[in-house]
Amino acid sequence: MNLTLEALQILDTIDRKGSFGAAAIALNRVPSALTYSIRKLEEDLDVLLFDRSGHRAKLTVAGLQLLTEGRHLLLAAQDLERRVKRAATGWEVELRIVIDTIVPFEALMPLIAAFDRENAGTRLRISHEALSGVWEALISDRADLAIGAPLDGPDHIRMSGDFQTRQLRTIDWAFAVAPQHPLASIKEPLTANMIQRYRAIAVGDTGRVLPSMTSGLLIGQDTLTVPSIPAKLQAQLNGLGCGHLPRRLAEPYFASGALIEKETCEAKPGVRAQIAWRTPVLGKSLKWFIRQLDNPATLDSLLG
């Protein structure tokens, strides 16, 4: 390859400093060395990078194109160098976190801000999944840490020895309908037969390989499937259906009258939310998040 990072750095410095002489000083090189490097690059690429017909050398169209694209390569190389150095200290280059839709992303922001203050240099990649999709992301190595994973997980998680789990909180649920929904005026407690007549709002399981998880749905009940817990909340606020919502999410709407809590003959049992990760834990970033998720204040902000 004729193009080198050193040649791009020389080209970049000449442009920023305004002349070969000033660039030579900045790079602690003699001007003739820079002139030779640029002429060599022009010969190798078989293009003219500088127009030397005037008093000062000016970049040609080809030279400007090379400089514009080359600066992206220089930045990427600098970023790679920093991350390699950080990786040598035990911090991961990237940490992939999957969160169940029951965990609102905005609740994760204080935790991300606290991690930024560690100056770890680790890129965070955060994705949302629902139900078995959370476990699937971990098993298929698309995530290093799962937050809010429901129930106990598949047998492979519990029995392989490749993963570790820790219970966060048990999610308390409340059956909610909008004031304009027909169930709002029906005497409590609501029987399963009463509820079964009306459409339920359900979060779709994003898993593609593991068996799908469902919760709180009745056999034969019409269902509107939505992509997340926030979408389920909005659908129920608009009277599009009924169903259980996390109590901590629904309570402000109960207080304002935007939703009505209805007692049911069969209450939905609490769902255990967990964190899970692949073992052994080697990276400092993953260790940091696991440690923070043991803090009661952090759990309050995530799950209420």
XYZ file of C-alpha atoms in Angstrom:
304
model
C 0.000 0.000 0.000
C 1.410 3.368 -1.076
C -0.596 5.444 1.381
C 0.744 5.620 4.937
C -0.499 7.279 8.111
C 2.797 9.192 8.280
C 2.186 10.699 4.836
C -1.360 11.671 5.809
C -0.063 13.280 8.991
C 2.435 15.348 6.986
C -0.285 16.425 4.547
C -2.604 17.349 7.427
C 0.100 19.376 9.234
C 1.076 21.306 6.085
C -2.545 22.293 5.573
C -3.089 23.294 9.209
C 0.179 25.216 9.578
C -0.018 26.882 6.173
C 3.408 26.000 4.780
C 6.035 23.268 4.489
C 8.387 25.232 6.762
C 5.862 25.674 9.573
C 4.823 22.045 9.292
C 8.468 20.942 9.505
C 8.857 22.846 12.784
C 5.649 21.322 14.191
C 6.786 17.810 13.246
C 10.403 18.392 14.304
C 11.591 17.563 10.785
C 13.635 19.467 8.196
C 11.564 21.009 5.337
C 13.395 18.964 2.709
C 12.217 15.735 4.391
C 8.601 16.857 4.126
C 9.071 17.910 0.510
C 10.551 14.493 -0.312
C 7.668 12.675 1.450
C 5.000 14.617 -0.444
C 6.748 14.145 -3.835
C 7.152 10.442 -3.106
C 3.430 10.202 -2.269
C 2.523 12.019 -5.502
C 4.677 9.606 -7.491
C 3.229 6.550 -5.760
C -0.361 7.700 -6.293
C 0.372 9.182 -9.720
C -1.532 12.366 -8.863
C -0.556 15.973 -8.181
C -1.432 16.889 -4.599
C -0.111 20.476 -4.576
C -0.306 23.191 -7.225
C 3.147 24.784 -7.081
C 2.608 27.366 -9.843
C 1.978 30.250 -7.446
C 3.922 31.834 -4.598
C 2.609 29.199 -2.182
C 1.788 25.578 -2.794
C -1.959 24.978 -2.769
C -3.819 21.713 -2.544
C -5.259 20.450 -5.806
C -8.754 18.946 -5.958
C -7.181 15.495 -5.592
C -5.037 16.704 -2.685
C -8.074 18.172 -0.911
C -10.002 14.920 -1.395
C -7.102 12.904 0.013
C -6.781 15.243 2.998
C -10.521 15.195 3.784
C -10.763 11.413 3.722
C -7.324 10.965 5.250
C -8.276 12.936 8.346
C -10.965 10.344 9.094
C -8.264 7.656 8.980
C -5.972 9.681 11.240
C -8.735 10.148 13.821
C -9.612 6.462 13.662
C -5.952 5.494 14.119
C -5.596 7.827 17.112
C -8.776 6.431 18.641
C -7.556 2.865 18.086
C -4.216 3.678 19.701
C -5.926 5.112 22.784
C -8.240 2.122 23.088
C -5.433 -0.416 22.722
C -3.578 1.326 25.530
C -6.733 1.312 27.660
C -7.346 -2.374 26.921
C -3.864 -3.147 28.209
C -4.945 -1.698 31.567
C -7.936 -4.062 31.791
C -10.718 -1.817 30.479
C -12.732 -3.282 27.599
C -12.784 -1.607 24.199
C -16.580 -2.083 24.114
C -19.196 -3.228 26.621
C -22.525 -4.456 25.241
C -25.514 -4.092 27.561
C -28.979 -5.418 26.772
C -31.901 -4.139 28.848
C -35.434 -5.439 28.999
C -38.096 -2.927 27.962
C -39.314 -2.920 31.563
C -36.213 -0.830 32.337
C -36.704 2.670 30.862
C -33.592 3.867 29.070
C -33.740 7.250 30.790
C -33.351 5.465 34.138
C -29.977 4.211 32.903
C -28.607 7.695 32.155
C -27.291 8.500 35.681
C -25.439 5.184 35.644
C -23.918 5.980 32.243
C -22.911 9.455 33.449
C -21.220 7.929 36.509
C -19.349 5.493 34.273
C -18.183 8.363 32.048
C -16.511 9.912 35.097
C -14.311 6.804 35.338
C -12.640 7.868 32.042
C -12.439 4.205 31.098
C -12.457 4.827 27.360
C -14.854 1.902 26.930
C -17.551 2.283 24.300
C -21.031 1.379 25.564
C -23.451 -0.326 23.184
C -26.948 -0.510 24.671
C -29.864 -2.386 23.125
C -33.469 -3.064 24.120
C -35.045 -6.517 23.983
C -38.171 -8.018 25.502
C -38.716 -11.198 27.506
C -36.771 -14.174 26.087
C -34.989 -11.807 23.676
C -32.946 -10.513 26.620
C -31.671 -14.000 27.464
C -31.125 -14.777 23.799
C -28.872 -11.721 23.351
C -26.681 -12.972 26.188
C -26.540 -16.602 25.036
C -25.755 -15.658 21.416
C -22.908 -13.377 22.582
C -24.614 -10.195 21.381
C -24.423 -8.796 24.915
C -22.001 -8.955 27.833
C -24.498 -7.878 30.495
C -28.280 -8.212 30.704
C -30.308 -5.903 32.952
C -33.928 -6.634 33.842
C -33.914 -10.163 32.416
C -37.273 -11.773 33.340
C -37.855 -14.904 35.399
C -35.085 -17.509 35.798
C -33.947 -17.765 32.208
C -33.557 -20.866 30.026
C -31.901 -24.069 31.224
C -28.667 -23.202 29.409
C -28.243 -20.112 31.580
C -28.842 -21.987 34.819
C -27.020 -25.230 34.090
C -24.073 -24.541 31.775
C -21.893 -22.735 34.323
C -21.057 -20.119 31.679
C -23.291 -17.444 33.191
C -24.009 -15.873 36.529
C -27.281 -14.234 37.551
C -28.388 -12.040 40.422
C -31.915 -11.013 41.318
C -32.571 -7.284 41.251
C -36.165 -6.719 42.291
C -39.554 -8.361 42.007
C -41.745 -6.248 39.753
C -45.189 -5.519 41.205
C -48.003 -5.285 38.634
C -51.326 -3.450 38.538
C -54.255 -4.029 36.174
C -54.997 -0.732 34.447
C -57.544 0.690 32.035
C -58.283 4.160 30.725
C -61.373 5.948 32.175
C -63.176 5.582 28.825
C -62.568 1.825 28.642
C -65.686 -0.348 29.220
C -63.988 -2.212 32.098
C -63.549 1.056 34.001
C -67.216 1.093 35.037
C -67.608 -2.613 35.782
C -67.884 -3.637 39.430
C -64.761 -5.175 40.982
C -63.213 -7.625 41.282
C -63.005 -8.346 37.564
C -63.335 -12.008 36.645
C -61.291 -13.674 33.924
C -64.459 -14.009 31.812
C -65.061 -10.253 31.988
C -61.480 -9.403 31.028
C -61.360 -11.986 28.251
C -64.034 -10.090 26.291
C -61.741 -7.094 25.756
C -58.506 -6.675 23.884
C -55.273 -7.003 25.865
C -52.157 -4.925 25.234
C -49.078 -7.154 25.265
C -45.367 -6.589 24.740
C -44.042 -8.789 21.952
C -41.301 -11.253 22.803
C -38.240 -10.375 20.694
C -36.623 -13.793 21.014
C -36.271 -15.745 17.768
C -34.858 -19.059 18.964
C -35.890 -19.509 22.593
C -39.525 -20.339 23.457
C -41.622 -17.169 23.665
C -42.706 -15.854 27.050
C -46.201 -14.530 27.712
C -47.698 -13.245 30.926
C -51.203 -12.238 31.960
C -52.930 -13.171 28.673
C -56.132 -15.223 28.638
C -56.882 -18.015 26.164
C -58.806 -16.670 23.204
C -58.355 -13.029 24.181
C -57.850 -10.510 21.381
C -54.376 -8.984 21.608
C -52.636 -5.860 20.396
C -48.903 -6.593 20.458
C -46.605 -3.604 20.941
C -42.786 -3.341 20.988
C -42.124 -2.159 24.547
C -43.489 -1.381 28.006
C -43.637 2.390 27.245
C -45.647 1.599 24.094
C -47.971 -0.612 26.163
C -48.507 2.259 28.602
C -49.387 4.656 25.787
C -51.802 2.168 24.209
C -53.625 1.707 27.507
C -53.700 5.452 28.185
C -55.476 5.814 24.840
C -58.045 3.187 25.733
C -56.881 0.744 23.059
C -56.923 -2.205 25.442
C -56.370 -3.403 28.972
C -53.632 -5.199 30.855
C -51.118 -5.206 33.660
C -48.481 -2.486 33.959
C -45.529 -2.208 36.341
C -47.008 -0.467 39.369
C -44.220 2.066 39.703
C -44.840 3.092 36.070
C -48.629 3.270 36.383
C -48.942 4.979 39.791
C -48.543 8.593 38.546
C -51.354 7.950 36.048
C -53.551 6.418 38.754
C -52.983 9.551 40.815
C -53.880 11.874 37.939
C -56.893 9.858 36.842
C -55.442 9.120 33.394
C -55.608 5.406 34.288
C -57.830 3.469 36.664
C -56.581 0.500 38.667
C -58.996 -2.400 38.739
C -58.917 -5.288 41.183
C -58.996 -8.699 39.520
C -60.006 -12.066 40.909
C -56.627 -13.464 39.905
C -53.782 -11.053 40.552
C -50.716 -11.260 38.338
C -47.805 -12.558 40.423
C -44.672 -10.452 40.727
C -41.979 -11.092 38.124
C -38.377 -11.418 39.214
C -36.054 -9.111 37.281
C -32.410 -10.153 37.165
C -29.039 -9.147 35.891
C -26.983 -11.778 34.120
C -23.503 -11.918 32.663
C -21.048 -14.334 31.111
C -18.324 -15.730 33.352
C -15.501 -15.357 34.117
C -15.601 -11.574 34.405
C -12.297 -10.229 33.102
C -12.945 -6.618 32.103
C -12.993 -3.713 34.527
C -16.007 -2.071 32.858
C -18.231 -5.111 33.348
C -17.034 -5.437 36.945
C -17.872 -1.770 37.517
C -21.462 -2.176 36.265
C -22.037 -5.361 38.261
C -20.816 -3.596 41.380
C -23.025 -0.555 40.771
C -26.070 -2.758 40.239
C -25.642 -4.016 43.800
C -26.403 -0.496 45.070
C -29.996 -0.101 46.369
C -30.143 3.492 45.106
C -29.255 2.338 41.597
C -31.926 -0.361 41.734
C -34.501 2.203 42.877
C -33.755 4.387 39.858
C -33.933 1.459 37.444
C -36.913 -0.507 38.725
C -38.542 1.578 41.441
